[in-house]
Tab-separated table of C-alpha atoms in Angstrom:
chain	number	residue	atom	x	y	z
X	1	UNK	CA	16.154	76.073	-34.616
X	2	UNK	CA	13.216	74.264	-32.780
X	3	UNK	CA	12.441	70.761	-33.860
X	4	UNK	CA	9.032	71.885	-34.839
X	5	UNK	CA	10.358	74.432	-37.193
X	6	UNK	CA	12.700	71.995	-38.679
X	7	UNK	CA	9.842	69.422	-39.140
X	8	UNK	CA	7.566	71.961	-40.746
X	9	UNK	CA	10.299	73.058	-43.088
X	10	UNK	CA	10.934	69.369	-44.021
X	11	UNK	CA	7.097	68.954	-44.786
X	12	UNK	CA	7.167	72.014	-46.867
X	13	UNK	CA	10.208	70.838	-48.864
X	14	UNK	CA	8.613	67.396	-49.246
X	15	UNK	CA	5.425	68.858	-50.478
X	16	UNK	CA	7.211	70.855	-53.092
X	17	UNK	CA	9.372	67.945	-54.312
X	18	UNK	CA	6.083	65.827	-54.549
X	19	UNK	CA	4.936	68.104	-57.390
X	20	UNK	CA	8.100	67.041	-59.323
X	21	UNK	CA	8.182	63.287	-58.372
X	22	UNK	CA	5.334	62.089	-56.275
X	23	UNK	CA	6.308	58.423	-56.482
X	24	UNK	CA	9.749	59.161	-54.767
X	25	UNK	CA	8.194	61.774	-52.429
X	26	UNK	CA	5.836	58.721	-51.131
X	27	UNK	CA	9.129	57.492	-49.591
X	28	UNK	CA	9.332	60.730	-47.452
X	29	UNK	CA	6.260	59.789	-45.669
X	30	UNK	CA	8.324	56.930	-44.093
X	31	UNK	CA	10.592	59.584	-42.669
X	32	UNK	CA	7.687	61.681	-41.398
X	33	UNK	CA	6.452	58.344	-39.497
X	34	UNK	CA	9.789	58.306	-37.516
X	35	UNK	CA	10.198	61.916	-36.838
X	36	UNK	CA	6.620	63.271	-36.046
X	37	UNK	CA	6.256	61.857	-32.643
X	38	UNK	CA	9.697	62.862	-31.300
X	39	UNK	CA	8.896	66.424	-32.574
X	40	UNK	CA	5.529	66.436	-30.877
X	41	UNK	CA	7.155	65.301	-27.563
X	42	UNK	CA	9.764	67.989	-27.837
X	43	UNK	CA	7.103	70.688	-28.510
X	44	UNK	CA	5.742	72.343	-25.251
X	45	UNK	CA	2.139	70.939	-24.723
X	46	UNK	CA	2.588	68.151	-27.167
X	47	UNK	CA	-0.068	69.605	-29.517
X	48	UNK	CA	-1.885	66.728	-31.277
X	49	UNK	CA	-1.992	68.625	-34.642
X	50	UNK	CA	1.650	67.761	-35.232
X	51	UNK	CA	0.492	64.170	-35.764
X	52	UNK	CA	-1.715	65.490	-38.549
X	53	UNK	CA	0.738	67.587	-40.447
X	54	UNK	CA	1.794	64.669	-42.663
X	55	UNK	CA	-1.688	64.828	-44.124
X	56	UNK	CA	-0.304	68.028	-46.056
X	57	UNK	CA	2.396	65.690	-47.557
X	58	UNK	CA	-0.284	63.198	-48.202
X	59	UNK	CA	-2.505	65.649	-49.871
X	60	UNK	CA	0.365	67.097	-51.958
X	61	UNK	CA	1.022	63.565	-53.260
X	62	UNK	CA	-2.389	62.966	-54.127
X	63	UNK	CA	-2.648	66.539	-55.896
X	64	UNK	CA	0.423	65.686	-57.801
X	65	UNK	CA	-0.702	62.351	-58.965
X	66	UNK	CA	-4.276	63.259	-59.579
X	67	UNK	CA	-4.280	62.549	-63.354
X	68	UNK	CA	-2.509	59.312	-62.843
X	69	UNK	CA	-5.013	58.339	-60.052
X	70	UNK	CA	-7.952	59.158	-62.173
X	71	UNK	CA	-6.865	57.119	-65.077
X	72	UNK	CA	-6.172	54.280	-62.665
X	73	UNK	CA	-9.336	54.683	-61.002
X	74	UNK	CA	-11.296	54.079	-64.320
X	75	UNK	CA	-9.133	51.058	-64.947
X	76	UNK	CA	-9.666	49.724	-61.588
X	77	UNK	CA	-13.322	50.055	-62.030
X	78	UNK	CA	-13.056	48.129	-65.325
X	79	UNK	CA	-11.028	45.352	-64.061
X	80	UNK	CA	-12.861	44.933	-60.484
X	81	UNK	CA	-16.542	46.290	-61.223
X	82	UNK	CA	-17.877	44.275	-58.120
X	83	UNK	CA	-15.632	46.155	-55.830
X	84	UNK	CA	-16.580	49.528	-57.418
X	85	UNK	CA	-20.259	48.556	-56.857
X	86	UNK	CA	-20.034	47.641	-53.307
X	87	UNK	CA	-17.678	50.444	-52.382
X	88	UNK	CA	-20.409	52.807	-53.785
X	89	UNK	CA	-22.841	51.291	-51.594
X	90	UNK	CA	-20.584	51.545	-48.606
X	91	UNK	CA	-20.003	55.263	-49.320
X	92	UNK	CA	-23.636	55.898	-48.972
X	93	UNK	CA	-23.781	54.148	-45.620
X	94	UNK	CA	-20.761	56.378	-44.605
X	95	UNK	CA	-22.662	59.571	-45.516
X	96	UNK	CA	-25.879	58.171	-43.560
X	97	UNK	CA	-23.451	57.296	-40.651
X	98	UNK	CA	-21.971	60.919	-40.824
X	99	UNK	CA	-25.526	62.423	-40.787
X	100	UNK	CA	-26.148	60.360	-37.750
X	101	UNK	CA	-23.120	61.653	-36.128
X	102	UNK	CA	-24.200	65.317	-36.676
X	103	UNK	CA	-27.338	64.176	-34.930
X	104	UNK	CA	-25.487	62.735	-32.017
X	105	UNK	CA	-22.706	65.435	-31.342
X	106	UNK	CA	-24.765	68.483	-32.809
X	107	UNK	CA	-24.005	70.466	-35.942
X	108	UNK	CA	-21.678	72.727	-33.756
X	109	UNK	CA	-19.323	69.719	-33.449
X	110	UNK	CA	-19.369	68.883	-37.246
X	111	UNK	CA	-15.533	68.263	-36.970
X	112	UNK	CA	-16.142	64.949	-35.204
X	113	UNK	CA	-17.922	62.960	-37.844
X	114	UNK	CA	-15.711	64.769	-40.546
X	115	UNK	CA	-12.562	63.492	-39.064
X	116	UNK	CA	-14.163	60.011	-38.777
X	117	UNK	CA	-15.323	60.180	-42.378
X	118	UNK	CA	-11.811	60.912	-43.590
X	119	UNK	CA	-10.471	58.358	-41.387
X	120	UNK	CA	-12.645	55.683	-43.285
X	121	UNK	CA	-11.828	57.108	-46.658
X	122	UNK	CA	-7.918	57.318	-46.215
X	123	UNK	CA	-7.248	53.531	-46.428
X	124	UNK	CA	-9.368	53.211	-49.400
X	125	UNK	CA	-7.756	56.137	-51.151
X	126	UNK	CA	-4.307	54.637	-50.165
X	127	UNK	CA	-5.229	51.239	-52.102
X	128	UNK	CA	-5.857	53.372	-55.189
X	129	UNK	CA	-2.553	55.305	-54.396
X	130	UNK	CA	-0.574	51.940	-54.108
X	131	UNK	CA	-2.279	50.562	-57.294
X	132	UNK	CA	-0.918	53.502	-59.244
X	133	UNK	CA	2.287	53.894	-57.354
X	134	UNK	CA	3.776	50.340	-57.855
X	135	UNK	CA	5.152	49.856	-61.458
X	136	UNK	CA	7.867	47.226	-60.766
X	137	UNK	CA	8.172	44.509	-57.953
X	138	UNK	CA	11.660	45.730	-57.188
X	139	UNK	CA	10.171	49.179	-56.071
X	140	UNK	CA	8.202	47.412	-53.452
X	141	UNK	CA	11.115	45.401	-52.165
X	142	UNK	CA	13.088	48.690	-52.227
X	143	UNK	CA	10.058	50.257	-50.230
X	144	UNK	CA	10.602	47.209	-47.722
X	145	UNK	CA	13.955	47.892	-47.237
X	146	UNK	CA	13.839	51.562	-46.511
X	147	UNK	CA	11.035	51.124	-44.154
X	148	UNK	CA	13.030	48.202	-42.306
X	149	UNK	CA	16.218	50.473	-41.980
X	150	UNK	CA	14.213	53.517	-40.650
X	151	UNK	CA	12.209	51.453	-38.295
X	152	UNK	CA	15.102	49.351	-36.989
X	153	UNK	CA	16.884	52.464	-36.037
X	154	UNK	CA	13.675	54.027	-34.354
X	155	UNK	CA	13.101	50.991	-32.366
X	156	UNK	CA	16.302	51.530	-30.420
X	157	UNK	CA	14.462	54.046	-28.558
X	158	UNK	CA	12.177	51.188	-27.153
X	159	UNK	CA	15.127	49.634	-25.775
X	160	UNK	CA	16.445	52.707	-24.275
X	161	UNK	CA	12.936	53.237	-22.660
X	162	UNK	CA	13.167	49.651	-21.393
X	163	UNK	CA	16.567	50.532	-19.719
X	164	UNK	CA	15.123	53.684	-18.284
X	165	UNK	CA	17.280	56.005	-20.351
X	166	UNK	CA	15.971	59.627	-19.446
X	167	UNK	CA	15.007	61.506	-22.562
X	168	UNK	CA	11.939	63.677	-23.398
X	169	UNK	CA	11.514	61.795	-26.574
X	170	UNK	CA	10.894	58.349	-24.955
X	171	UNK	CA	7.653	57.205	-23.539
X	172	UNK	CA	4.139	57.693	-24.110
X	173	UNK	CA	3.008	61.358	-25.244
X	174	UNK	CA	1.698	63.552	-22.512
X	175	UNK	CA	2.296	60.911	-19.966
X	176	UNK	CA	4.641	60.696	-17.009
X	177	UNK	CA	5.871	57.728	-15.323
X	178	UNK	CA	5.321	54.074	-16.186
X	179	UNK	CA	2.348	52.908	-18.288
X	180	UNK	CA	1.341	49.846	-16.682
X	181	UNK	CA	-1.190	47.308	-18.038
X	182	UNK	CA	-2.990	45.143	-15.327
X	183	UNK	CA	-3.734	41.429	-16.243
X	184	UNK	CA	-4.745	38.692	-13.766
X	185	UNK	CA	-1.546	38.027	-11.646
X	186	UNK	CA	0.744	40.117	-13.426
X	187	UNK	CA	1.557	43.858	-14.238
X	188	UNK	CA	3.051	44.770	-17.536
X	189	UNK	CA	5.134	47.830	-18.167
X	190	UNK	CA	4.076	49.017	-21.904
X	191	UNK	CA	6.678	50.846	-23.840
X	192	UNK	CA	6.360	53.274	-26.633
X	193	UNK	CA	9.832	54.185	-27.375
X	194	UNK	CA	10.021	57.411	-29.658
X	195	UNK	CA	6.483	56.646	-30.831
X	196	UNK	CA	3.487	58.396	-29.230
X	197	UNK	CA	2.097	55.286	-27.765
X	198	UNK	CA	2.640	51.382	-27.240
X	199	UNK	CA	-0.064	50.552	-29.913
X	200	UNK	CA	1.912	52.662	-32.545
X	201	UNK	CA	5.250	51.165	-31.460
X	202	UNK	CA	3.822	47.718	-31.399
X	203	UNK	CA	2.309	48.021	-34.851
X	204	UNK	CA	5.721	49.235	-36.323
X	205	UNK	CA	7.537	46.461	-34.532
X	206	UNK	CA	5.090	43.735	-36.018
X	207	UNK	CA	5.498	45.194	-39.469
X	208	UNK	CA	9.338	45.211	-39.323
X	209	UNK	CA	9.031	41.506	-38.236
X	210	UNK	CA	6.918	40.396	-40.929
X	211	UNK	CA	8.787	42.363	-43.625
X	212	UNK	CA	12.042	40.939	-42.531
X	213	UNK	CA	10.717	37.419	-42.664
X	214	UNK	CA	9.195	38.171	-46.086
X	215	UNK	CA	12.660	39.312	-47.228
X	216	UNK	CA	14.571	36.543	-45.671
X	217	UNK	CA	12.150	33.977	-47.369
X	218	UNK	CA	12.698	35.853	-50.689
X	219	UNK	CA	16.474	35.542	-50.464
X	220	UNK	CA	16.686	32.145	-49.283
X	221	UNK	CA	19.137	30.635	-46.957
X	222	UNK	CA	22.418	32.527	-47.153
X	223	UNK	CA	24.172	35.704	-46.047
X	224	UNK	CA	21.180	38.011	-46.615
X	225	UNK	CA	19.021	35.583	-44.734
X	226	UNK	CA	21.309	36.016	-41.685
X	227	UNK	CA	20.860	39.912	-41.939
X	228	UNK	CA	17.068	39.732	-42.336
X	229	UNK	CA	16.860	37.004	-39.625
X	230	UNK	CA	18.581	39.482	-37.231
X	231	UNK	CA	16.085	42.194	-38.174
X	232	UNK	CA	13.209	39.824	-37.821
X	233	UNK	CA	14.460	38.892	-34.269
X	234	UNK	CA	14.931	42.570	-33.458
X	235	UNK	CA	11.497	43.688	-34.525
X	236	UNK	CA	9.982	40.742	-32.642
X	237	UNK	CA	11.795	41.642	-29.429
X	238	UNK	CA	10.245	44.959	-29.759
X	239	UNK	CA	6.830	43.349	-30.386
X	240	UNK	CA	7.154	41.481	-26.872
X	241	UNK	CA	8.550	44.612	-25.016
X	242	UNK	CA	5.632	46.730	-26.288
X	243	UNK	CA	3.390	44.629	-24.063
X	244	UNK	CA	0.663	44.685	-26.680
X	245	UNK	CA	-0.450	41.050	-27.514
X	246	UNK	CA	-1.832	42.019	-31.035
X	247	UNK	CA	1.752	42.835	-32.157
X	248	UNK	CA	2.576	39.023	-31.619
X	249	UNK	CA	-0.725	37.806	-33.175
X	250	UNK	CA	0.014	40.263	-36.053
X	251	UNK	CA	3.179	38.016	-36.853
X	252	UNK	CA	1.453	34.833	-36.266
X	253	UNK	CA	-1.432	35.695	-38.667
X	254	UNK	CA	1.001	36.812	-41.312
X	255	UNK	CA	3.107	33.501	-41.090
X	256	UNK	CA	0.092	31.271	-41.198
X	257	UNK	CA	-1.368	33.204	-44.257
X	258	UNK	CA	2.077	33.216	-46.066
X	259	UNK	CA	2.622	29.443	-45.727
X	260	UNK	CA	-1.132	28.719	-46.334
X	261	UNK	CA	-1.021	30.543	-49.720
X	262	UNK	CA	2.537	29.641	-50.716
X	263	UNK	CA	3.247	26.167	-49.176
X	264	UNK	CA	2.879	24.447	-52.798
X	265	UNK	CA	5.466	26.742	-54.312
X	266	UNK	CA	8.009	26.758	-51.442
X	267	UNK	CA	11.607	25.786	-52.232
X	268	UNK	CA	13.876	23.682	-49.976
X	269	UNK	CA	15.886	26.776	-49.361
X	270	UNK	CA	12.809	28.627	-48.218
X	271	UNK	CA	11.882	25.827	-45.836
X	272	UNK	CA	15.228	25.854	-44.226
X	273	UNK	CA	14.877	29.655	-44.084
X	274	UNK	CA	11.599	29.426	-42.472
X	275	UNK	CA	12.914	26.915	-39.807
X	276	UNK	CA	15.795	29.235	-39.095
X	277	UNK	CA	13.396	32.203	-38.473
X	278	UNK	CA	11.267	30.115	-36.222
X	279	UNK	CA	14.421	29.430	-34.213
X	280	UNK	CA	15.126	33.080	-34.050
X	281	UNK	CA	11.691	34.244	-32.802
X	282	UNK	CA	11.671	31.204	-30.473
X	283	UNK	CA	14.963	32.192	-29.128
X	284	UNK	CA	13.727	35.710	-28.367
X	285	UNK	CA	10.671	34.383	-26.330
X	286	UNK	CA	13.101	31.966	-24.585
X	287	UNK	CA	15.501	34.665	-23.714
X	288	UNK	CA	12.829	36.973	-22.252
X	289	UNK	CA	11.219	33.951	-20.424
X	290	UNK	CA	14.586	32.887	-18.817
X	291	UNK	CA	14.884	36.171	-16.847
X	292	UNK	CA	12.728	37.212	-13.954
X	293	UNK	CA	12.518	40.940	-15.000
X	294	UNK	CA	11.383	39.991	-18.543
X	295	UNK	CA	9.278	36.822	-18.148
X	296	UNK	CA	6.155	39.024	-17.439
X	297	UNK	CA	6.181	39.890	-21.312
X	298	UNK	CA	5.925	36.154	-22.338
X	299	UNK	CA	3.420	35.336	-19.650
X	300	UNK	CA	1.338	38.132	-20.661
X	301	UNK	CA	1.265	37.104	-24.263
X	302	UNK	CA	-1.205	34.234	-23.507
X	303	UNK	CA	-4.798	34.784	-24.066
X	304	UNK	CA	-7.749	32.579	-22.972
X	305	UNK	CA	-10.438	31.248	-25.531
X	306	UNK	CA	-12.899	33.345	-23.877
X	307	UNK	CA	-11.059	36.506	-24.456
X	308	UNK	CA	-10.377	35.678	-28.027
X	309	UNK	CA	-14.222	35.071	-28.629
X	310	UNK	CA	-14.950	38.360	-26.776
X	311	UNK	CA	-12.391	40.312	-28.905
X	312	UNK	CA	-13.705	38.780	-32.102
X	313	UNK	CA	-17.196	39.770	-31.291
X	314	UNK	CA	-16.084	43.182	-30.197
X	315	UNK	CA	-19.125	44.292	-28.200
X	316	UNK	CA	-21.382	44.311	-31.193
X	317	UNK	CA	-24.497	43.069	-29.550
X	318	UNK	CA	-24.153	45.142	-26.487
X	319	UNK	CA	-23.476	48.160	-28.857
X	320	UNK	CA	-26.667	47.712	-30.709
X	321	UNK	CA	-28.599	47.230	-27.356
X	322	UNK	CA	-27.247	50.527	-26.193
X	323	UNK	CA	-27.330	52.782	-29.351
X	324	UNK	CA	-29.851	50.812	-31.604
X	325	UNK	CA	-29.229	49.393	-34.901
X	326	UNK	CA	-28.118	52.614	-36.507
X	327	UNK	CA	-25.294	53.151	-33.950
X	328	UNK	CA	-24.213	56.432	-32.729
X	329	UNK	CA	-22.740	57.859	-35.899
X	330	UNK	CA	-19.276	58.697	-37.160
X	331	UNK	CA	-16.897	59.956	-34.405
X	332	UNK	CA	-18.393	57.928	-31.742
X	333	UNK	CA	-15.363	55.538	-31.543
X	334	UNK	CA	-12.611	57.350	-33.769
X	335	UNK	CA	-9.383	57.788	-32.069
X	336	UNK	CA	-8.497	61.416	-31.474
X	337	UNK	CA	-11.942	62.992	-31.402
X	338	UNK	CA	-11.590	63.591	-27.748
X	339	UNK	CA	-9.397	66.502	-28.791
X	340	UNK	CA	-12.205	68.079	-30.851
X	341	UNK	CA	-15.020	67.578	-28.277
X	342	UNK	CA	-15.365	67.881	-24.551
X	343	UNK	CA	-15.838	64.416	-22.841
X	344	UNK	CA	-14.386	62.538	-25.803
X	345	UNK	CA	-16.248	59.907	-27.895
X	346	UNK	CA	-18.906	57.617	-26.819
X	347	UNK	CA	-17.407	54.302	-27.689
X	348	UNK	CA	-16.201	51.957	-25.131
X	349	UNK	CA	-15.575	49.060	-27.585
X	350	UNK	CA	-12.170	47.471	-27.613
X	351	UNK	CA	-12.492	45.180	-30.845
X	352	UNK	CA	-12.648	46.496	-34.294
X	353	UNK	CA	-16.164	45.077	-35.038
X	354	UNK	CA	-17.646	46.880	-31.969
X	355	UNK	CA	-16.076	50.221	-33.203
X	356	UNK	CA	-17.648	49.653	-36.625
X	357	UNK	CA	-21.037	48.759	-35.035
X	358	UNK	CA	-21.160	51.943	-32.934
X	359	UNK	CA	-20.098	54.165	-35.732
X	360	UNK	CA	-21.656	52.669	-38.915
X	361	UNK	CA	-24.706	50.821	-37.361
X	362	UNK	CA	-25.944	47.619	-38.925
X	363	UNK	CA	-26.271	48.850	-42.439
X	364	UNK	CA	-22.760	50.037	-42.585
X	365	UNK	CA	-21.463	47.142	-40.844
X	366	UNK	CA	-23.022	44.831	-43.345
X	367	UNK	CA	-21.699	46.952	-46.203
X	368	UNK	CA	-18.268	46.909	-45.028
X	369	UNK	CA	-18.397	43.131	-44.426
X	370	UNK	CA	-19.515	42.522	-47.894
X	371	UNK	CA	-17.034	44.780	-49.291
X	372	UNK	CA	-14.456	42.759	-47.236
X	373	UNK	CA	-15.829	39.524	-48.682
X	374	UNK	CA	-15.451	40.733	-52.179
X	375	UNK	CA	-12.032	41.951	-51.758
X	376	UNK	CA	-11.042	38.779	-50.031
X	377	UNK	CA	-12.302	36.635	-52.922
X	378	UNK	CA	-10.199	38.772	-55.383
X	379	UNK	CA	-7.198	38.287	-53.238
X	380	UNK	CA	-7.627	34.516	-52.946
X	381	UNK	CA	-8.015	34.457	-56.763
X	382	UNK	CA	-4.836	36.609	-57.136
X	383	UNK	CA	-2.698	34.495	-54.652
X	384	UNK	CA	-3.762	31.225	-56.506
X	385	UNK	CA	-2.035	32.317	-59.802
X	386	UNK	CA	1.569	31.334	-60.163
X	387	UNK	CA	4.285	33.651	-61.514
X	388	UNK	CA	3.756	35.693	-64.289
X	389	UNK	CA	5.926	38.250	-66.213
X	390	UNK	CA	6.282	41.265	-63.878
X	391	UNK	CA	4.470	39.659	-61.101
X	392	UNK	CA	5.712	36.990	-58.775
X	393	UNK	CA	3.342	34.748	-56.746
X	394	UNK	CA	5.674	35.375	-53.722
X	395	UNK	CA	4.989	38.998	-53.595
X	396	UNK	CA	1.220	38.756	-53.969
X	397	UNK	CA	1.048	36.118	-51.177
X	398	UNK	CA	3.237	38.619	-49.050
X	399	UNK	CA	0.983	41.584	-49.701
X	400	UNK	CA	-2.100	39.487	-48.942
X	401	UNK	CA	-0.456	38.074	-45.778
X	402	UNK	CA	0.083	41.781	-44.838
X	403	UNK	CA	-3.505	42.714	-45.392
X	404	UNK	CA	-4.799	39.811	-43.193
X	405	UNK	CA	-2.354	40.600	-40.382
X	406	UNK	CA	-3.603	44.226	-40.311
X	407	UNK	CA	-7.356	42.991	-40.562
X	408	UNK	CA	-6.683	40.529	-37.566
X	409	UNK	CA	-4.921	43.309	-35.631
X	410	UNK	CA	-7.887	45.735	-36.259
X	411	UNK	CA	-10.572	43.159	-35.139
X	412	UNK	CA	-8.433	42.450	-31.930
X	413	UNK	CA	-7.990	46.035	-31.087
């Protein structure tokens, strides 16, 4: 039976199971994250729709949980009225940007702004899903453990690709040969492993690393720390080999925010654990830097102050000069729309702020920044509260640090 048929059968069975137990079915999304890209690579033509099939499972989960989600949506609105108000304003700016996208691409290409519109709403829907899904802290740690196990196995593909193991499931999708990134004085071979691209692999490697750091810090110095320390080292090695610097900065931002919000409650065992983890990650860098064939990955990790400033700005001013204050509309910079329209999207922006500027324009950009500020204030307040029954300070800080690392990664690229 072809891999695609097996994958579609798995998606179908998962959708059916979601109607019986949507909370556990959510864990099956992790399996899809590992399987979907190898299936796409093994399918003739590597059709892009395979990467979107998981949306069916996502929709099935949302349908099965609809009553719970509606109840939690009302509760969320009562508890956090400021977020509800700002989100409503942001939604109107999204609709305006979608109309702008229809003008830019034409009514015949309505799918372009629609795909972009869904892309903006999915993370917000995921926040509500997570709010309803998590009932006990142990469930979150179990989720971390399952993700870490699956991703640790999946990242073996990155090492096999580095060793030039010949397999159709390795390397960037629809791309033959080495994918080289040219930096001043050096050339970096980017790796994707079993994932569809280096960016995806780098994100998973970074996520594995920070989850392992969190789990090691939670358990303190001991046998479990040794296990999670090894996982962190494995994840960070793949961060380096991905050739994408944002994966390294992802880990750095997570660590800084974690210590910033937790430093007052940190125990001696956790301090020892943190130092041991730093030694592990430093050992990875030193090992790569000591060999001629791998030191290119350590040298490419450096970034100048000018480049950091450029990434933070993201091309916002140039975007407004080119497209005006309203931008070009939804779909102008959304990844994947080039599969829907000849010539691809209009966005050239690398940084996240530039992408928001070209798609949402100044009104949407301001609304999103205000929404981000309101959420940030809430998270700062939540991470200033100590342990309470059913909610530990440590897990709240870990989730905040994860959010901050993802925001930093988005702004960078």
